[in-house]
């Protein structure tokens, strides 16, 4: 399948990155429903399954929309975030701003003209039903995403920072060449190329430029909605997913511990996935000032790197640090 997006100069200039807690919530629920699971997220899936086995979630309105067995799902569930760092409240407010006409059109695209009984009330009472769906999704976020959000957010922030540097140094062509292996930029078009089928479609752009959203709990593919009630979103797998759930879980080798000491070796291992000083202090049960002292030594030694993402400062193990942990 080939998906083409034609972008004018103005639309390209308006293209931006954003982070969406609601995107992670919907993606997590879809993973739990068995939709395009990523092996790297199995630790989270096992944790979430145990959490729900002990105390199930009640999602009578949301679940039929995302676990219907259809090849797609209503696009209004993940509106384009209004800012670079939207909160779950911001995302849910945007969801509830979907117009009645947009809700009905989206439902018809997914389910056809005859809606299943499980989703038909949404077409009849869209405002009230969207409010109820937002309430369900808030509970799902608080139960399943919020406990891990600081770690997820660090990975997302690090991804955006990395992509922004590519955009500055190599322009749009380099940005999209490195975003995903199926995605590239050519002659004023963003092209998503997949080999599973030969169909071709062009995306009907929403207002303004694209919103590029890295995702941790999503599938391994790029997801672009053909039609949207907000800005067109391009959701793609974030860098660093492979180490998110395993970082800090292994015991550093003895040679590293003898060289650095236990505390710094544990920090080096934990920073296989990006984290802030506050995250590390919480993980290890020590003060931020104690963590900062160790981070300073590791950074001066070239074993970790530091970069700013918005208001946060992220630390991550460098290639040199990874080699030391592999001894």
PDB file of C-alpha atoms in Angstrom:
ATOM      1  CA  UNK A   1       0.000   0.000   0.000  1.00  0.00           C
ATOM      2  CA  UNK A   2       1.244   3.494  -0.830  1.00  0.00           C
ATOM      3  CA  UNK A   3      -0.101   6.467   1.111  1.00  0.00           C
ATOM      4  CA  UNK A   4       0.707   9.928  -0.234  1.00  0.00           C
ATOM      5  CA  UNK A   5       0.417  13.274   1.521  1.00  0.00           C
ATOM      6  CA  UNK A   6       0.958  16.400  -0.528  1.00  0.00           C
ATOM      7  CA  UNK A   7       2.138  19.331   1.579  1.00  0.00           C
ATOM      8  CA  UNK A   8       2.279  22.953   0.556  1.00  0.00           C
ATOM      9  CA  UNK A   9       5.099  25.173   1.810  1.00  0.00           C
ATOM     10  CA  UNK A  10       2.733  26.670   4.397  1.00  0.00           C
ATOM     11  CA  UNK A  11       1.574  23.217   5.581  1.00  0.00           C
ATOM     12  CA  UNK A  12       5.143  21.986   5.805  1.00  0.00           C
ATOM     13  CA  UNK A  13       6.093  25.061   7.827  1.00  0.00           C
ATOM     14  CA  UNK A  14       3.195  24.368  10.213  1.00  0.00           C
ATOM     15  CA  UNK A  15       4.202  20.723  10.756  1.00  0.00           C
ATOM     16  CA  UNK A  16       5.176  20.068  14.372  1.00  0.00           C
ATOM     17  CA  UNK A  17       5.890  17.382  16.956  1.00  0.00           C
ATOM     18  CA  UNK A  18       3.593  16.631  19.874  1.00  0.00           C
ATOM     19  CA  UNK A  19       3.240  14.146  22.701  1.00  0.00           C
ATOM     20  CA  UNK A  20      -0.150  12.672  23.521  1.00  0.00           C
ATOM     21  CA  UNK A  21      -1.049  10.793  26.716  1.00  0.00           C
ATOM     22  CA  UNK A  22      -4.373   9.892  25.077  1.00  0.00           C
ATOM     23  CA  UNK A  23      -2.531   8.323  22.149  1.00  0.00           C
ATOM     24  CA  UNK A  24      -0.648   6.081  24.587  1.00  0.00           C
ATOM     25  CA  UNK A  25      -3.901   5.226  26.384  1.00  0.00           C
ATOM     26  CA  UNK A  26      -5.730   4.192  23.207  1.00  0.00           C
ATOM     27  CA  UNK A  27      -2.671   2.333  21.925  1.00  0.00           C
ATOM     28  CA  UNK A  28      -2.296   0.485  25.221  1.00  0.00           C
ATOM     29  CA  UNK A  29      -5.931  -0.595  25.173  1.00  0.00           C
ATOM     30  CA  UNK A  30      -5.566  -1.784  21.587  1.00  0.00           C
ATOM     31  CA  UNK A  31      -2.477  -3.778  22.538  1.00  0.00           C
ATOM     32  CA  UNK A  32      -4.451  -5.372  25.368  1.00  0.00           C
ATOM     33  CA  UNK A  33      -7.143  -6.241  22.801  1.00  0.00           C
ATOM     34  CA  UNK A  34      -4.495  -8.086  20.778  1.00  0.00           C
ATOM     35  CA  UNK A  35      -4.183  -5.504  18.034  1.00  0.00           C
ATOM     36  CA  UNK A  36      -0.671  -5.397  16.484  1.00  0.00           C
ATOM     37  CA  UNK A  37       1.214  -6.108  19.668  1.00  0.00           C
ATOM     38  CA  UNK A  38       4.874  -5.189  19.919  1.00  0.00           C
ATOM     39  CA  UNK A  39       7.115  -7.751  21.564  1.00  0.00           C
ATOM     40  CA  UNK A  40       9.056  -4.946  23.252  1.00  0.00           C
ATOM     41  CA  UNK A  41       5.917  -4.002  25.197  1.00  0.00           C
ATOM     42  CA  UNK A  42       5.301  -7.464  26.636  1.00  0.00           C
ATOM     43  CA  UNK A  43       6.515  -6.445  30.144  1.00  0.00           C
ATOM     44  CA  UNK A  44       3.894  -3.669  30.213  1.00  0.00           C
ATOM     45  CA  UNK A  45       1.233  -5.980  28.780  1.00  0.00           C
ATOM     46  CA  UNK A  46       1.894  -8.567  31.490  1.00  0.00           C
ATOM     47  CA  UNK A  47       1.741  -5.891  34.174  1.00  0.00           C
ATOM     48  CA  UNK A  48      -1.479  -4.437  32.742  1.00  0.00           C
ATOM     49  CA  UNK A  49      -3.084  -7.880  32.426  1.00  0.00           C
ATOM     50  CA  UNK A  50      -2.334  -8.602  36.093  1.00  0.00           C
ATOM     51  CA  UNK A  51      -3.659  -5.169  37.078  1.00  0.00           C
ATOM     52  CA  UNK A  52      -6.921  -5.739  35.221  1.00  0.00           C
ATOM     53  CA  UNK A  53      -7.282  -9.306  36.470  1.00  0.00           C
ATOM     54  CA  UNK A  54      -7.292  -7.961  39.999  1.00  0.00           C
ATOM     55  CA  UNK A  55      -9.592  -5.030  39.218  1.00  0.00           C
ATOM     56  CA  UNK A  56     -11.180  -5.039  35.710  1.00  0.00           C
ATOM     57  CA  UNK A  57     -11.840  -1.835  33.789  1.00  0.00           C
ATOM     58  CA  UNK A  58     -15.410  -1.090  32.747  1.00  0.00           C
ATOM     59  CA  UNK A  59     -15.296   0.409  29.230  1.00  0.00           C
ATOM     60  CA  UNK A  60     -18.756  -0.285  27.746  1.00  0.00           C
ATOM     61  CA  UNK A  61     -18.623   2.671  25.337  1.00  0.00           C
ATOM     62  CA  UNK A  62     -14.928   2.739  24.444  1.00  0.00           C
ATOM     63  CA  UNK A  63     -14.187  -0.948  23.993  1.00  0.00           C
ATOM     64  CA  UNK A  64     -16.548  -1.560  21.021  1.00  0.00           C
ATOM     65  CA  UNK A  65     -14.837   1.301  19.179  1.00  0.00           C
ATOM     66  CA  UNK A  66     -11.277  -0.003  19.487  1.00  0.00           C
ATOM     67  CA  UNK A  67     -11.775  -3.780  19.689  1.00  0.00           C
ATOM     68  CA  UNK A  68     -14.408  -4.262  16.993  1.00  0.00           C
ATOM     69  CA  UNK A  69     -12.294  -6.466  14.741  1.00  0.00           C
ATOM     70  CA  UNK A  70     -12.540  -3.848  11.976  1.00  0.00           C
ATOM     71  CA  UNK A  71      -9.366  -2.848  10.107  1.00  0.00           C
ATOM     72  CA  UNK A  72      -9.646   0.706  11.465  1.00  0.00           C
ATOM     73  CA  UNK A  73     -11.287   2.636  14.300  1.00  0.00           C
ATOM     74  CA  UNK A  74     -12.897   6.074  14.744  1.00  0.00           C
ATOM     75  CA  UNK A  75     -10.273   8.758  14.194  1.00  0.00           C
ATOM     76  CA  UNK A  76     -11.775  11.180  16.712  1.00  0.00           C
ATOM     77  CA  UNK A  77     -10.494   9.003  19.562  1.00  0.00           C
ATOM     78  CA  UNK A  78      -7.011  10.501  19.068  1.00  0.00           C
ATOM     79  CA  UNK A  79      -7.340  14.172  18.106  1.00  0.00           C
ATOM     80  CA  UNK A  80      -4.228  16.136  17.263  1.00  0.00           C
ATOM     81  CA  UNK A  81      -2.774  17.528  20.526  1.00  0.00           C
ATOM     82  CA  UNK A  82      -3.172  21.283  20.811  1.00  0.00           C
ATOM     83  CA  UNK A  83       0.378  21.771  22.128  1.00  0.00           C
ATOM     84  CA  UNK A  84       3.735  20.056  22.211  1.00  0.00           C
ATOM     85  CA  UNK A  85       3.180  18.629  25.684  1.00  0.00           C
ATOM     86  CA  UNK A  86      -0.546  18.178  26.126  1.00  0.00           C
ATOM     87  CA  UNK A  87      -1.903  16.633  29.316  1.00  0.00           C
ATOM     88  CA  UNK A  88      -4.516  13.889  29.373  1.00  0.00           C
ATOM     89  CA  UNK A  89      -7.073  16.550  30.332  1.00  0.00           C
ATOM     90  CA  UNK A  90      -6.111  18.603  27.259  1.00  0.00           C
ATOM     91  CA  UNK A  91      -6.414  15.571  24.984  1.00  0.00           C
ATOM     92  CA  UNK A  92      -9.802  14.557  26.374  1.00  0.00           C
ATOM     93  CA  UNK A  93     -11.097  18.113  26.039  1.00  0.00           C
ATOM     94  CA  UNK A  94     -10.064  18.031  22.357  1.00  0.00           C
ATOM     95  CA  UNK A  95     -11.870  14.710  21.925  1.00  0.00           C
ATOM     96  CA  UNK A  96     -15.055  16.207  23.350  1.00  0.00           C
ATOM     97  CA  UNK A  97     -14.853  19.111  20.901  1.00  0.00           C
ATOM     98  CA  UNK A  98     -15.507  16.709  18.003  1.00  0.00           C
ATOM     99  CA  UNK A  99     -18.679  17.862  16.281  1.00  0.00           C
ATOM    100  CA  UNK A 100     -21.728  15.648  15.957  1.00  0.00           C
ATOM    101  CA  UNK A 101     -21.322  15.566  12.167  1.00  0.00           C
ATOM    102  CA  UNK A 102     -17.684  14.481  12.487  1.00  0.00           C
ATOM    103  CA  UNK A 103     -18.590  11.730  14.958  1.00  0.00           C
ATOM    104  CA  UNK A 104     -21.276  10.324  12.667  1.00  0.00           C
ATOM    105  CA  UNK A 105     -19.079  10.513   9.576  1.00  0.00           C
ATOM    106  CA  UNK A 106     -16.249   8.714  11.354  1.00  0.00           C
ATOM    107  CA  UNK A 107     -18.547   5.972  12.619  1.00  0.00           C
ATOM    108  CA  UNK A 108     -19.907   5.389   9.102  1.00  0.00           C
ATOM    109  CA  UNK A 109     -16.389   5.105   7.678  1.00  0.00           C
ATOM    110  CA  UNK A 110     -15.544   2.405  10.217  1.00  0.00           C
ATOM    111  CA  UNK A 111     -18.813   0.498  10.638  1.00  0.00           C
ATOM    112  CA  UNK A 112     -20.810   1.304   7.498  1.00  0.00           C
ATOM    113  CA  UNK A 113     -24.276   2.799   7.232  1.00  0.00           C
ATOM    114  CA  UNK A 114     -25.867   0.293   9.633  1.00  0.00           C
ATOM    115  CA  UNK A 115     -24.174   0.810  12.964  1.00  0.00           C
ATOM    116  CA  UNK A 116     -23.860  -2.033  15.495  1.00  0.00           C
ATOM    117  CA  UNK A 117     -26.055  -1.682  18.571  1.00  0.00           C
ATOM    118  CA  UNK A 118     -22.928  -1.212  20.706  1.00  0.00           C
ATOM    119  CA  UNK A 119     -21.987   2.065  18.966  1.00  0.00           C
ATOM    120  CA  UNK A 120     -25.329   3.328  17.621  1.00  0.00           C
ATOM    121  CA  UNK A 121     -26.073   5.507  20.704  1.00  0.00           C
ATOM    122  CA  UNK A 122     -22.923   7.517  19.943  1.00  0.00           C
ATOM    123  CA  UNK A 123     -24.450   8.633  16.638  1.00  0.00           C
ATOM    124  CA  UNK A 124     -27.738   9.533  18.319  1.00  0.00           C
ATOM    125  CA  UNK A 125     -26.318  11.396  21.347  1.00  0.00           C
ATOM    126  CA  UNK A 126     -22.743  12.285  20.377  1.00  0.00           C
ATOM    127  CA  UNK A 127     -22.145  15.064  22.910  1.00  0.00           C
ATOM    128  CA  UNK A 128     -23.288  13.051  25.927  1.00  0.00           C
ATOM    129  CA  UNK A 129     -21.631   9.866  24.706  1.00  0.00           C
ATOM    130  CA  UNK A 130     -18.309  11.595  24.040  1.00  0.00           C
ATOM    131  CA  UNK A 131     -18.396  12.955  27.572  1.00  0.00           C
ATOM    132  CA  UNK A 132     -18.906   9.420  28.894  1.00  0.00           C
ATOM    133  CA  UNK A 133     -16.172   8.018  26.641  1.00  0.00           C
ATOM    134  CA  UNK A 134     -13.785  10.695  27.896  1.00  0.00           C
ATOM    135  CA  UNK A 135     -14.576   9.672  31.472  1.00  0.00           C
ATOM    136  CA  UNK A 136     -13.825   6.025  30.649  1.00  0.00           C
ATOM    137  CA  UNK A 137     -10.551   6.933  28.973  1.00  0.00           C
ATOM    138  CA  UNK A 138      -9.509   9.075  31.931  1.00  0.00           C
ATOM    139  CA  UNK A 139      -9.910   6.085  34.236  1.00  0.00           C
ATOM    140  CA  UNK A 140      -8.024   3.862  31.788  1.00  0.00           C
ATOM    141  CA  UNK A 141      -5.189   6.390  31.611  1.00  0.00           C
ATOM    142  CA  UNK A 142      -4.977   6.781  35.376  1.00  0.00           C
ATOM    143  CA  UNK A 143      -4.926   3.014  35.896  1.00  0.00           C
ATOM    144  CA  UNK A 144      -2.684   1.857  33.057  1.00  0.00           C
ATOM    145  CA  UNK A 145      -0.574   4.767  31.798  1.00  0.00           C
ATOM    146  CA  UNK A 146      -0.078   7.206  34.671  1.00  0.00           C
ATOM    147  CA  UNK A 147       1.980   4.767  36.821  1.00  0.00           C
ATOM    148  CA  UNK A 148       4.541   4.579  33.984  1.00  0.00           C
ATOM    149  CA  UNK A 149       4.085   8.009  32.441  1.00  0.00           C
ATOM    150  CA  UNK A 150       7.327   9.597  33.634  1.00  0.00           C
ATOM    151  CA  UNK A 151       9.371   6.825  31.970  1.00  0.00           C
ATOM    152  CA  UNK A 152       7.222   6.823  28.837  1.00  0.00           C
ATOM    153  CA  UNK A 153       7.391  10.611  28.642  1.00  0.00           C
ATOM    154  CA  UNK A 154      11.186  10.549  28.911  1.00  0.00           C
ATOM    155  CA  UNK A 155      11.420   8.232  25.893  1.00  0.00           C
ATOM    156  CA  UNK A 156       8.994  10.412  23.926  1.00  0.00           C
ATOM    157  CA  UNK A 157      10.856  13.608  24.846  1.00  0.00           C
ATOM    158  CA  UNK A 158      14.173  12.045  23.834  1.00  0.00           C
ATOM    159  CA  UNK A 159      12.693  10.988  20.496  1.00  0.00           C
ATOM    160  CA  UNK A 160      11.380  14.479  19.735  1.00  0.00           C
ATOM    161  CA  UNK A 161      14.731  16.031  20.660  1.00  0.00           C
ATOM    162  CA  UNK A 162      16.560  13.590  18.379  1.00  0.00           C
ATOM    163  CA  UNK A 163      14.207  14.248  15.440  1.00  0.00           C
ATOM    164  CA  UNK A 164      14.415  18.008  15.895  1.00  0.00           C
ATOM    165  CA  UNK A 165      18.205  17.857  15.567  1.00  0.00           C
ATOM    166  CA  UNK A 166      17.853  15.914  12.313  1.00  0.00           C
ATOM    167  CA  UNK A 167      15.398  18.490  11.008  1.00  0.00           C
ATOM    168  CA  UNK A 168      17.801  21.324  11.798  1.00  0.00           C
ATOM    169  CA  UNK A 169      20.875  19.600  10.356  1.00  0.00           C
ATOM    170  CA  UNK A 170      19.380  17.895   7.299  1.00  0.00           C
ATOM    171  CA  UNK A 171      15.974  19.387   6.632  1.00  0.00           C
ATOM    172  CA  UNK A 172      12.707  17.637   5.928  1.00  0.00           C
ATOM    173  CA  UNK A 173      14.218  14.929   3.740  1.00  0.00           C
ATOM    174  CA  UNK A 174      16.534  13.731   6.496  1.00  0.00           C
ATOM    175  CA  UNK A 175      13.796  14.001   9.135  1.00  0.00           C
ATOM    176  CA  UNK A 176      11.411  11.718   7.274  1.00  0.00           C
ATOM    177  CA  UNK A 177      14.123   9.375   6.024  1.00  0.00           C
ATOM    178  CA  UNK A 178      14.976   8.514   9.634  1.00  0.00           C
ATOM    179  CA  UNK A 179      11.465   8.579  11.131  1.00  0.00           C
ATOM    180  CA  UNK A 180      10.527   5.073   9.934  1.00  0.00           C
ATOM    181  CA  UNK A 181      11.789   2.666   7.279  1.00  0.00           C
ATOM    182  CA  UNK A 182       8.427   2.807   5.451  1.00  0.00           C
ATOM    183  CA  UNK A 183       8.337   6.609   5.293  1.00  0.00           C
ATOM    184  CA  UNK A 184      10.182   9.047   3.020  1.00  0.00           C
ATOM    185  CA  UNK A 185       9.942  12.513   1.445  1.00  0.00           C
ATOM    186  CA  UNK A 186      10.032  13.049  -2.304  1.00  0.00           C
ATOM    187  CA  UNK A 187       9.026  15.931  -4.575  1.00  0.00           C
ATOM    188  CA  UNK A 188       6.823  17.696  -2.059  1.00  0.00           C
ATOM    189  CA  UNK A 189       5.096  14.504  -0.920  1.00  0.00           C
ATOM    190  CA  UNK A 190       5.346  12.450   2.237  1.00  0.00           C
ATOM    191  CA  UNK A 191       5.074   8.830   1.118  1.00  0.00           C
ATOM    192  CA  UNK A 192       4.290   5.818   3.282  1.00  0.00           C
ATOM    193  CA  UNK A 193       5.258   2.658   1.387  1.00  0.00           C
ATOM    194  CA  UNK A 194       4.194  -0.784   2.537  1.00  0.00           C
ATOM    195  CA  UNK A 195       4.553  -4.048   0.656  1.00  0.00           C
ATOM    196  CA  UNK A 196       1.604  -5.931   2.138  1.00  0.00           C
ATOM    197  CA  UNK A 197      -0.823  -4.718  -0.537  1.00  0.00           C
ATOM    198  CA  UNK A 198      -0.699  -2.730  -3.769  1.00  0.00           C
ATOM    199  CA  UNK A 199      -3.535  -0.230  -3.154  1.00  0.00           C
ATOM    200  CA  UNK A 200      -2.749   3.478  -3.223  1.00  0.00           C
ATOM    201  CA  UNK A 201      -4.540   6.308  -1.444  1.00  0.00           C
ATOM    202  CA  UNK A 202      -4.060   9.989  -0.831  1.00  0.00           C
ATOM    203  CA  UNK A 203      -4.705  11.456   2.579  1.00  0.00           C
ATOM    204  CA  UNK A 204      -7.321  14.176   2.941  1.00  0.00           C
ATOM    205  CA  UNK A 205      -5.426  16.661   5.069  1.00  0.00           C
ATOM    206  CA  UNK A 206      -6.935  18.330   8.091  1.00  0.00           C
ATOM    207  CA  UNK A 207      -6.337  22.052   8.647  1.00  0.00           C
ATOM    208  CA  UNK A 208      -2.729  23.182   8.965  1.00  0.00           C
ATOM    209  CA  UNK A 209       0.381  21.039   8.818  1.00  0.00           C
ATOM    210  CA  UNK A 210       1.041  17.549  10.094  1.00  0.00           C
ATOM    211  CA  UNK A 211       1.378  16.645  13.766  1.00  0.00           C
ATOM    212  CA  UNK A 212       4.112  14.044  14.281  1.00  0.00           C
ATOM    213  CA  UNK A 213       3.429  11.941  17.387  1.00  0.00           C
ATOM    214  CA  UNK A 214       5.933   9.366  18.682  1.00  0.00           C
ATOM    215  CA  UNK A 215       4.247   6.410  20.377  1.00  0.00           C
ATOM    216  CA  UNK A 216       5.614   3.878  22.866  1.00  0.00           C
ATOM    217  CA  UNK A 217       2.662   1.495  23.251  1.00  0.00           C
ATOM    218  CA  UNK A 218       1.570   1.512  19.607  1.00  0.00           C
ATOM    219  CA  UNK A 219       2.179  -0.945  16.760  1.00  0.00           C
ATOM    220  CA  UNK A 220       5.478  -1.123  14.842  1.00  0.00           C
ATOM    221  CA  UNK A 221       3.904   0.632  11.844  1.00  0.00           C
ATOM    222  CA  UNK A 222       3.328   4.282  10.962  1.00  0.00           C
ATOM    223  CA  UNK A 223      -0.337   5.240  11.381  1.00  0.00           C
ATOM    224  CA  UNK A 224      -1.795   8.035   9.253  1.00  0.00           C
ATOM    225  CA  UNK A 225      -5.532   8.675   9.271  1.00  0.00           C
ATOM    226  CA  UNK A 226      -7.066   9.089   5.818  1.00  0.00           C
ATOM    227  CA  UNK A 227      -9.565  11.629   7.147  1.00  0.00           C
ATOM    228  CA  UNK A 228      -9.554  13.582  10.378  1.00  0.00           C
ATOM    229  CA  UNK A 229     -11.554  16.142  12.320  1.00  0.00           C
ATOM    230  CA  UNK A 230      -8.340  17.847  13.506  1.00  0.00           C
ATOM    231  CA  UNK A 231      -4.856  18.295  12.074  1.00  0.00           C
ATOM    232  CA  UNK A 232      -3.616  15.156  10.348  1.00  0.00           C
ATOM    233  CA  UNK A 233      -1.493  13.074  12.709  1.00  0.00           C
ATOM    234  CA  UNK A 234       1.419  10.815  11.813  1.00  0.00           C
ATOM    235  CA  UNK A 235       1.947   8.377  14.683  1.00  0.00           C
ATOM    236  CA  UNK A 236       5.186   6.409  14.600  1.00  0.00           C
ATOM    237  CA  UNK A 237       7.155   4.126  16.976  1.00  0.00           C
ATOM    238  CA  UNK A 238       9.413   6.141  19.266  1.00  0.00           C
ATOM    239  CA  UNK A 239      13.126   5.420  19.488  1.00  0.00           C
ATOM    240  CA  UNK A 240      14.262   3.539  22.580  1.00  0.00           C
ATOM    241  CA  UNK A 241      11.176   1.367  23.061  1.00  0.00           C
ATOM    242  CA  UNK A 242      13.340  -1.742  23.187  1.00  0.00           C
ATOM    243  CA  UNK A 243      15.061  -0.695  26.423  1.00  0.00           C
ATOM    244  CA  UNK A 244      12.194   1.124  28.150  1.00  0.00           C
ATOM    245  CA  UNK A 245      10.873  -1.828  30.138  1.00  0.00           C
ATOM    246  CA  UNK A 246      14.214  -3.603  30.630  1.00  0.00           C
ATOM    247  CA  UNK A 247      16.492  -0.717  31.640  1.00  0.00           C
ATOM    248  CA  UNK A 248      17.696  -1.131  35.207  1.00  0.00           C
ATOM    249  CA  UNK A 249      16.406  -4.699  35.404  1.00  0.00           C
ATOM    250  CA  UNK A 250      19.785  -6.336  34.823  1.00  0.00           C
ATOM    251  CA  UNK A 251      22.638  -6.480  37.292  1.00  0.00           C
ATOM    252  CA  UNK A 252      25.669  -4.539  36.035  1.00  0.00           C
ATOM    253  CA  UNK A 253      28.715  -6.743  35.412  1.00  0.00           C
ATOM    254  CA  UNK A 254      31.179  -7.111  38.250  1.00  0.00           C
ATOM    255  CA  UNK A 255      33.936  -5.357  36.324  1.00  0.00           C
ATOM    256  CA  UNK A 256      31.766  -2.259  35.947  1.00  0.00           C
ATOM    257  CA  UNK A 257      30.822  -2.289  39.624  1.00  0.00           C
ATOM    258  CA  UNK A 258      34.491  -2.549  40.637  1.00  0.00           C
ATOM    259  CA  UNK A 259      35.338   0.391  38.401  1.00  0.00           C
ATOM    260  CA  UNK A 260      32.417   2.712  39.154  1.00  0.00           C
ATOM    261  CA  UNK A 261      30.911   1.450  42.377  1.00  0.00           C
ATOM    262  CA  UNK A 262      27.441  -0.027  42.824  1.00  0.00           C
ATOM    263  CA  UNK A 263      25.445   3.221  42.796  1.00  0.00           C
ATOM    264  CA  UNK A 264      26.947   4.601  39.599  1.00  0.00           C
ATOM    265  CA  UNK A 265      26.834   1.204  37.890  1.00  0.00           C
ATOM    266  CA  UNK A 266      23.124   0.901  38.686  1.00  0.00           C
ATOM    267  CA  UNK A 267      22.488   4.391  37.325  1.00  0.00           C
ATOM    268  CA  UNK A 268      24.391   3.581  34.145  1.00  0.00           C
ATOM    269  CA  UNK A 269      22.270   0.460  33.669  1.00  0.00           C
ATOM    270  CA  UNK A 270      19.028   2.314  34.391  1.00  0.00           C
ATOM    271  CA  UNK A 271      19.895   4.975  31.825  1.00  0.00           C
ATOM    272  CA  UNK A 272      19.785   2.566  28.929  1.00  0.00           C
ATOM    273  CA  UNK A 273      16.373   4.255  28.692  1.00  0.00           C
ATOM    274  CA  UNK A 274      16.264   8.078  29.077  1.00  0.00           C
ATOM    275  CA  UNK A 275      15.283   9.455  32.477  1.00  0.00           C
ATOM    276  CA  UNK A 276      15.315  12.646  34.508  1.00  0.00           C
ATOM    277  CA  UNK A 277      17.050  13.191  37.825  1.00  0.00           C
ATOM    278  CA  UNK A 278      13.673  13.082  39.579  1.00  0.00           C
ATOM    279  CA  UNK A 279      12.793   9.766  37.918  1.00  0.00           C
ATOM    280  CA  UNK A 280      16.072   8.226  39.015  1.00  0.00           C
ATOM    281  CA  UNK A 281      15.747   9.553  42.558  1.00  0.00           C
ATOM    282  CA  UNK A 282      12.276   8.008  42.795  1.00  0.00           C
ATOM    283  CA  UNK A 283      13.453   4.692  41.318  1.00  0.00           C
ATOM    284  CA  UNK A 284      16.393   4.301  43.673  1.00  0.00           C
ATOM    285  CA  UNK A 285      14.830   5.913  46.742  1.00  0.00           C
ATOM    286  CA  UNK A 286      17.520   8.562  47.185  1.00  0.00           C
ATOM    287  CA  UNK A 287      17.600  12.343  47.029  1.00  0.00           C
ATOM    288  CA  UNK A 288      17.885  14.190  43.691  1.00  0.00           C
ATOM    289  CA  UNK A 289      21.083  15.848  44.911  1.00  0.00           C
ATOM    290  CA  UNK A 290      22.710  12.441  45.490  1.00  0.00           C
ATOM    291  CA  UNK A 291      21.700  11.334  41.991  1.00  0.00           C
ATOM    292  CA  UNK A 292      23.022  14.593  40.503  1.00  0.00           C
ATOM    293  CA  UNK A 293      26.463  14.042  42.037  1.00  0.00           C
ATOM    294  CA  UNK A 294      26.744  10.576  40.475  1.00  0.00           C
ATOM    295  CA  UNK A 295      25.376  11.800  37.145  1.00  0.00           C
ATOM    296  CA  UNK A 296      28.013  14.534  37.057  1.00  0.00           C
ATOM    297  CA  UNK A 297      30.817  11.986  37.390  1.00  0.00           C
ATOM    298  CA  UNK A 298      29.304   9.666  34.763  1.00  0.00           C
ATOM    299  CA  UNK A 299      28.809  12.560  32.354  1.00  0.00           C
ATOM    300  CA  UNK A 300      32.338  13.900  32.825  1.00  0.00           C
ATOM    301  CA  UNK A 301      33.581  10.387  32.018  1.00  0.00           C
ATOM    302  CA  UNK A 302      31.591  10.275  28.765  1.00  0.00           C
ATOM    303  CA  UNK A 303      29.428   7.375  29.972  1.00  0.00           C
ATOM    304  CA  UNK A 304      26.135   9.279  29.862  1.00  0.00           C
ATOM    305  CA  UNK A 305      24.858  12.237  27.846  1.00  0.00           C
ATOM    306  CA  UNK A 306      22.543  15.053  28.861  1.00  0.00           C
ATOM    307  CA  UNK A 307      20.094  16.987  26.735  1.00  0.00           C
ATOM    308  CA  UNK A 308      17.243  19.358  27.403  1.00  0.00           C
ATOM    309  CA  UNK A 309      13.704  18.638  26.187  1.00  0.00           C
ATOM    310  CA  UNK A 310      11.350  21.476  27.044  1.00  0.00           C
ATOM    311  CA  UNK A 311      11.520  21.966  30.797  1.00  0.00           C
ATOM    312  CA  UNK A 312      13.118  18.583  31.433  1.00  0.00           C
ATOM    313  CA  UNK A 313      16.753  17.526  31.338  1.00  0.00           C
ATOM    314  CA  UNK A 314      17.150  13.936  30.178  1.00  0.00           C
ATOM    315  CA  UNK A 315      20.100  11.618  30.760  1.00  0.00           C
ATOM    316  CA  UNK A 316      20.908   8.509  28.740  1.00  0.00           C
ATOM    317  CA  UNK A 317      23.778   6.045  28.562  1.00  0.00           C
ATOM    318  CA  UNK A 318      26.180   6.701  25.683  1.00  0.00           C
ATOM    319  CA  UNK A 319      27.687   4.113  23.343  1.00  0.00           C
ATOM    320  CA  UNK A 320      30.788   4.117  25.543  1.00  0.00           C
ATOM    321  CA  UNK A 321      28.642   3.414  28.594  1.00  0.00           C
ATOM    322  CA  UNK A 322      26.850   0.572  26.789  1.00  0.00           C
ATOM    323  CA  UNK A 323      30.213  -0.988  25.917  1.00  0.00           C
ATOM    324  CA  UNK A 324      31.284  -0.771  29.543  1.00  0.00           C
ATOM    325  CA  UNK A 325      28.075  -2.522  30.618  1.00  0.00           C
ATOM    326  CA  UNK A 326      28.741  -5.248  28.050  1.00  0.00           C
ATOM    327  CA  UNK A 327      32.150  -6.190  29.465  1.00  0.00           C
TER     328      UNK A 327
END
